[in-house]
GROMACS .gro file of N, CA and C in nm:
model
  288
    1MET      N    1  -4.165   2.211   0.866
    1MET     CA    2  -4.060   2.177   0.768
    1MET      C    3  -3.916   2.172   0.826
    2ARG      N    4  -3.897   2.307   0.860
    2ARG     CA    5  -3.756   2.326   0.910
    2ARG      C    6  -3.711   2.239   1.001
    3CYS      N    7  -3.781   2.170   1.108
    3CYS     CA    8  -3.730   2.097   1.197
    3CYS      C    9  -3.690   1.961   1.128
    4ALA      N   10  -3.767   1.932   1.051
    4ALA     CA   11  -3.752   1.790   0.984
    4ALA      C   12  -3.644   1.801   0.915
    5LEU      N   13  -3.582   1.884   0.844
    5LEU     CA   14  -3.477   1.948   0.774
    5LEU      C   15  -3.338   1.916   0.866
    6LEU      N   16  -3.349   1.991   0.963
    6LEU     CA   17  -3.237   1.994   1.074
    6LEU      C   18  -3.225   1.854   1.138
    7GLY      N   19  -3.332   1.756   1.109
    7GLY     CA   20  -3.302   1.613   1.211
    7GLY      C   21  -3.273   1.539   1.096
    8LEU      N   22  -3.259   1.548   0.952
    8LEU     CA   23  -3.198   1.458   0.884
    8LEU      C   24  -3.071   1.438   0.879
    9PRO      N   25  -2.975   1.529   0.903
    9PRO     CA   26  -2.844   1.522   0.914
    9PRO      C   27  -2.812   1.439   1.043
   10ALA      N   28  -2.885   1.462   1.155
   10ALA     CA   29  -2.850   1.403   1.287
   10ALA      C   30  -2.877   1.231   1.276
   11THR      N   31  -2.996   1.247   1.197
   11THR     CA   32  -3.033   1.063   1.148
   11THR      C   33  -2.924   1.021   1.085
   12ALA      N   34  -2.867   1.102   0.979
   12ALA     CA   35  -2.778   1.025   0.905
   12ALA      C   36  -2.660   0.975   0.979
   13LEU      N   37  -2.604   1.095   1.079
   13LEU     CA   38  -2.515   1.053   1.170
   13LEU      C   39  -2.542   0.938   1.262
   14ILE      N   40  -2.643   0.923   1.310
   14ILE     CA   41  -2.668   0.803   1.395
   14ILE      C   42  -2.688   0.701   1.314
   15LEU      N   43  -2.705   0.711   1.205
   15LEU     CA   44  -2.705   0.571   1.109
   15LEU      C   45  -2.589   0.546   1.082
   16THR      N   46  -2.516   0.591   1.049
   16THR     CA   47  -2.365   0.616   0.999
   16THR      C   48  -2.280   0.530   1.114
   17ALA      N   49  -2.308   0.583   1.236
   17ALA     CA   50  -2.216   0.538   1.371
   17ALA      C   51  -2.273   0.383   1.366
   18VAL      N   52  -2.413   0.346   1.391
   18VAL     CA   53  -2.453   0.238   1.404
   18VAL      C   54  -2.401   0.126   1.285
   19SER      N   55  -2.394   0.179   1.194
   19SER     CA   56  -2.335   0.067   1.068
   19SER      C   57  -2.222   0.072   1.062
   20ALA      N   58  -2.106   0.149   1.131
   20ALA     CA   59  -1.988   0.145   1.120
   20ALA      C   60  -1.930   0.054   1.230
   21ALA      N   61  -2.004  -0.041   1.250
   21ALA     CA   62  -1.934  -0.155   1.347
   21ALA      C   63  -1.816  -0.236   1.280
   22PRO      N   64  -1.715  -0.294   1.344
   22PRO     CA   65  -1.638  -0.376   1.258
   22PRO      C   66  -1.685  -0.511   1.204
   23ALA      N   67  -1.629  -0.533   1.080
   23ALA     CA   68  -1.675  -0.660   0.987
   23ALA      C   69  -1.617  -0.776   1.083
   24LEU      N   70  -1.697  -0.884   1.079
   24LEU     CA   71  -1.678  -1.022   1.115
   24LEU      C   72  -1.646  -1.128   1.020
   25ALA      N   73  -1.629  -1.082   0.883
   25ALA     CA   74  -1.613  -1.161   0.787
   25ALA      C   75  -1.488  -1.248   0.789
   26GLU      N   76  -1.457  -1.337   0.752
   26GLU     CA   77  -1.351  -1.423   0.728
   26GLU      C   78  -1.288  -1.377   0.621
   27PRO      N   79  -1.138  -1.355   0.596
   27PRO     CA   80  -1.065  -1.316   0.500
   27PRO      C   81  -1.070  -1.410   0.373
   28PRO      N   82  -1.082  -1.353   0.256
   28PRO     CA   83  -1.109  -1.433   0.156
   28PRO      C   84  -0.977  -1.556   0.137
   29ALA      N   85  -1.019  -1.653   0.080
   29ALA     CA   86  -0.927  -1.784   0.065
   29ALA      C   87  -0.824  -1.724  -0.041
   30PRO      N   88  -0.685  -1.779  -0.039
   30PRO     CA   89  -0.569  -1.721  -0.110
   30PRO      C   90  -0.625  -1.796  -0.265
   31PRO      N   91  -0.562  -1.736  -0.357
   31PRO     CA   92  -0.580  -1.760  -0.513
   31PRO      C   93  -0.494  -1.897  -0.516
   32SER      N   94  -0.542  -1.950  -0.629
   32SER     CA   95  -0.468  -2.097  -0.671
   32SER      C   96  -0.338  -2.073  -0.701
   33THR      N   97  -0.225  -2.144  -0.706
   33THR     CA   98  -0.092  -2.138  -0.734
   33THR      C   99  -0.082  -2.060  -0.893
   34ALA      N  100  -0.181  -2.129  -0.966
   34ALA     CA  101  -0.170  -2.119  -1.106
   34ALA      C  102  -0.242  -1.950  -1.112
   35THR      N  103  -0.339  -1.908  -1.053
   35THR     CA  104  -0.390  -1.774  -1.054
   35THR      C  105  -0.291  -1.658  -0.998
   36ALA      N  106  -0.207  -1.729  -0.897
   36ALA     CA  107  -0.112  -1.640  -0.820
   36ALA      C  108   0.019  -1.608  -0.909
   37ARG      N  109   0.065  -1.696  -0.981
   37ARG     CA  110   0.158  -1.702  -1.087
   37ARG      C  111   0.144  -1.570  -1.204
   38GLN      N  112   0.028  -1.632  -1.237
   38GLN     CA  113  -0.029  -1.544  -1.372
   38GLN      C  114  -0.063  -1.408  -1.300
   39GLU      N  115  -0.115  -1.370  -1.194
   39GLU     CA  116  -0.111  -1.239  -1.177
   39GLU      C  117   0.028  -1.170  -1.136
   40LEU      N  118   0.117  -1.251  -1.078
   40LEU     CA  119   0.260  -1.192  -1.043
   40LEU      C  120   0.342  -1.174  -1.164
   41ALA      N  121   0.304  -1.230  -1.263
   41ALA     CA  122   0.394  -1.219  -1.383
   41ALA      C  123   0.314  -1.110  -1.440
   42THR      N  124   0.227  -1.033  -1.435
   42THR     CA  125   0.201  -0.889  -1.486
   42THR      C  126   0.255  -0.775  -1.416
   43LEU      N  127   0.299  -0.808  -1.275
   43LEU     CA  128   0.353  -0.704  -1.233
   43LEU      C  129   0.481  -0.640  -1.287
   44THR      N  130   0.520  -0.507  -1.274
   44THR     CA  131   0.628  -0.469  -1.326
   44THR      C  132   0.706  -0.402  -1.199
   45VAL      N  133   0.822  -0.449  -1.204
   45VAL     CA  134   0.906  -0.445  -1.079
   45VAL      C  135   1.024  -0.319  -1.120
   46ALA      N  136   0.965  -0.201  -1.068
   46ALA     CA  137   1.058  -0.060  -1.056
   46ALA      C  138   1.204  -0.101  -1.007
   47ALA      N  139   1.317  -0.003  -1.062
   47ALA     CA  140   1.421  -0.024  -1.007
   47ALA      C  141   1.415   0.060  -0.861
   48PRO      N  142   1.515   0.010  -0.745
   48PRO     CA  143   1.494   0.084  -0.619
   48PRO      C  144   1.529   0.236  -0.620
   49HIS      N  145   1.471   0.307  -0.557
   49HIS     CA  146   1.477   0.432  -0.516
   49HIS      C  147   1.547   0.460  -0.416
   50SER      N  148   1.620   0.588  -0.397
   50SER     CA  149   1.677   0.626  -0.271
   50SER      C  150   1.579   0.645  -0.138
   51MET      N  151   1.633   0.600  -0.049
   51MET     CA  152   1.527   0.625   0.062
   51MET      C  153   1.534   0.758   0.160
   52ASP      N  154   1.627   0.842   0.114
   52ASP     CA  155   1.666   1.010   0.147
   52ASP      C  156   1.532   1.041   0.178
   53GLY      N  157   1.518   1.082   0.335
   53GLY     CA  158   1.362   1.166   0.352
   53GLY      C  159   1.268   1.066   0.412
   54TYR      N  160   1.294   0.944   0.401
   54TYR     CA  161   1.188   0.876   0.463
   54TYR      C  162   1.196   0.844   0.602
   55ALA      N  163   1.125   0.870   0.646
   55ALA     CA  164   1.084   0.832   0.818
   55ALA      C  165   0.985   0.748   0.874
   56ARG      N  166   1.012   0.611   0.911
   56ARG     CA  167   0.895   0.544   0.958
   56ARG      C  168   0.798   0.609   1.028
   57ASP      N  169   0.857   0.693   1.122
   57ASP     CA  170   0.766   0.744   1.226
   57ASP      C  171   0.660   0.846   1.192
   58LYS      N  172   0.669   0.864   1.074
   58LYS     CA  173   0.590   0.998   0.983
   58LYS      C  174   0.458   0.933   0.970
   59PHE      N  175   0.439   0.786   0.977
   59PHE     CA  176   0.335   0.709   0.935
   59PHE      C  177   0.271   0.603   1.044
   60ASP      N  178   0.154   0.666   1.080
   60ASP     CA  179   0.097   0.583   1.182
   60ASP      C  180   0.015   0.471   1.142
   61ILE      N  181   0.084   0.354   1.084
   61ILE     CA  182   0.041   0.247   1.027
   61ILE      C  183  -0.041   0.163   1.096
   62TRP      N  184  -0.020   0.129   1.225
   62TRP     CA  185  -0.083   0.060   1.333
   62TRP      C  186  -0.157   0.131   1.437
   63SER      N  187  -0.257   0.216   1.380
   63SER     CA  188  -0.346   0.272   1.468
   63SER      C  189  -0.436   0.214   1.573
   64SER      N  190  -0.455   0.299   1.675
   64SER     CA  191  -0.511   0.212   1.794
   64SER      C  192  -0.656   0.191   1.778
   65GLN      N  193  -0.671   0.073   1.856
   65GLN     CA  194  -0.848   0.039   1.818
   65GLN      C  195  -0.898   0.062   1.956
   66PRO      N  196  -1.048   0.067   1.970
   66PRO     CA  197  -1.095   0.131   2.119
   66PRO      C  198  -1.073   0.037   2.218
   67ASP      N  199  -1.026  -0.108   2.185
   67ASP     CA  200  -0.987  -0.176   2.305
   67ASP      C  201  -0.834  -0.145   2.341
   68GLY      N  202  -0.762  -0.036   2.320
   68GLY     CA  203  -0.619  -0.012   2.317
   68GLY      C  204  -0.514  -0.082   2.266
   69CYS      N  205  -0.551  -0.200   2.173
   69CYS     CA  206  -0.463  -0.269   2.101
   69CYS      C  207  -0.439  -0.192   1.966
   70THR      N  208  -0.328  -0.231   1.881
   70THR     CA  209  -0.322  -0.190   1.743
   70THR      C  210  -0.398  -0.250   1.645
   71THR      N  211  -0.407  -0.215   1.544
   71THR     CA  212  -0.474  -0.272   1.443
   71THR      C  213  -0.417  -0.405   1.404
   72ARG      N  214  -0.279  -0.410   1.412
   72ARG     CA  215  -0.182  -0.504   1.380
   72ARG      C  216  -0.221  -0.632   1.474
   73GLN      N  217  -0.238  -0.587   1.619
   73GLN     CA  218  -0.263  -0.677   1.686
   73GLN      C  219  -0.368  -0.739   1.705
   74THR      N  220  -0.478  -0.679   1.661
   74THR     CA  221  -0.612  -0.722   1.657
   74THR      C  222  -0.637  -0.821   1.542
   75VAL      N  223  -0.569  -0.772   1.417
   75VAL     CA  224  -0.571  -0.875   1.298
   75VAL      C  225  -0.486  -1.022   1.348
   76LEU      N  226  -0.378  -1.005   1.432
   76LEU     CA  227  -0.313  -1.139   1.443
   76LEU      C  228  -0.391  -1.201   1.526
   77ALA      N  229  -0.468  -1.151   1.638
   77ALA     CA  230  -0.552  -1.218   1.726
   77ALA      C  231  -0.649  -1.299   1.644
   78ARG      N  232  -0.714  -1.219   1.540
   78ARG     CA  233  -0.823  -1.247   1.476
   78ARG      C  234  -0.803  -1.351   1.367
   79ASP      N  235  -0.695  -1.345   1.316
   79ASP     CA  236  -0.682  -1.408   1.198
   79ASP      C  237  -0.561  -1.533   1.213
   80GLY      N  238  -0.492  -1.528   1.349
   80GLY     CA  239  -0.375  -1.602   1.389
   80GLY      C  240  -0.452  -1.754   1.412
   81LYS      N  241  -0.354  -1.849   1.443
   81LYS     CA  242  -0.398  -1.987   1.518
   81LYS      C  243  -0.309  -1.987   1.626
   82ASP      N  244  -0.409  -2.005   1.740
   82ASP     CA  245  -0.364  -2.041   1.869
   82ASP      C  246  -0.257  -1.913   1.906
   83VAL      N  247  -0.303  -1.796   1.892
   83VAL     CA  248  -0.248  -1.688   1.934
   83VAL      C  249  -0.275  -1.659   2.074
   84GLN      N  250  -0.120  -1.628   2.159
   84GLN     CA  251  -0.133  -1.591   2.296
   84GLN      C  252  -0.080  -1.476   2.296
   85ASP      N  253  -0.163  -1.378   2.373
   85ASP     CA  254  -0.076  -1.245   2.404
   85ASP      C  255   0.004  -1.265   2.544
   86LYS      N  256   0.102  -1.164   2.527
   86LYS     CA  257   0.190  -1.160   2.659
   86LYS      C  258   0.072  -1.092   2.773
   87PRO      N  259   0.103  -1.164   2.887
   87PRO     CA  260   0.018  -1.129   3.037
   87PRO      C  261  -0.007  -0.990   3.037
   88GLY      N  262  -0.113  -0.925   3.013
   88GLY     CA  263  -0.146  -0.779   3.056
   88GLY      C  264  -0.142  -0.679   2.934
   89SER      N  265  -0.114  -0.744   2.781
   89SER     CA  266  -0.080  -0.665   2.708
   89SER      C  267  -0.156  -0.758   2.577
   90CYS      N  268  -0.170  -0.672   2.459
   90CYS     CA  269  -0.212  -0.710   2.340
   90CYS      C  270  -0.106  -0.794   2.244
   91GLN      N  271   0.035  -0.763   2.308
   91GLN     CA  272   0.136  -0.796   2.215
   91GLN      C  273   0.152  -0.954   2.211
   92PRO      N  274   0.149  -1.011   2.087
   92PRO     CA  275   0.128  -1.169   2.078
   92PRO      C  276   0.277  -1.211   2.115
   93SER      N  277   0.286  -1.333   2.175
   93SER     CA  278   0.376  -1.394   2.242
   93SER      C  279   0.404  -1.528   2.173
   94SER      N  280   0.282  -1.594   2.124
   94SER     CA  281   0.315  -1.714   2.063
   94SER      C  282   0.198  -1.743   1.964
   95GLY      N  283   0.204  -1.824   1.868
   95GLY     CA  284   0.083  -1.856   1.761
   95GLY      C  285   0.146  -1.857   1.624
   96SER      N  286   0.063  -1.873   1.550
   96SER     CA  287   0.108  -1.883   1.382
   96SER      C  288   0.022  -1.825   1.326
   0.00000   0.00000   0.00000
């Protein structure tokens, strides 16, 4: 019984790793103009605040992916149209 209980966490870890593959679904379609306007009208715009103390380098917003590209570069290549990278890099050089 003890071996079975010890095996459960290992099995859970393996199943989590296998199921953590990247999603290949297409992004959702944008909302209609009427829906977008209605939702935007409900937003509250706050007054601008001081940027004192803010440092962009404190935030790793474009984390690296297993292939060495950043999340931003991966999404641009996935969702863009006719995206071409600079030779030998993941940095897009053209496309829309």
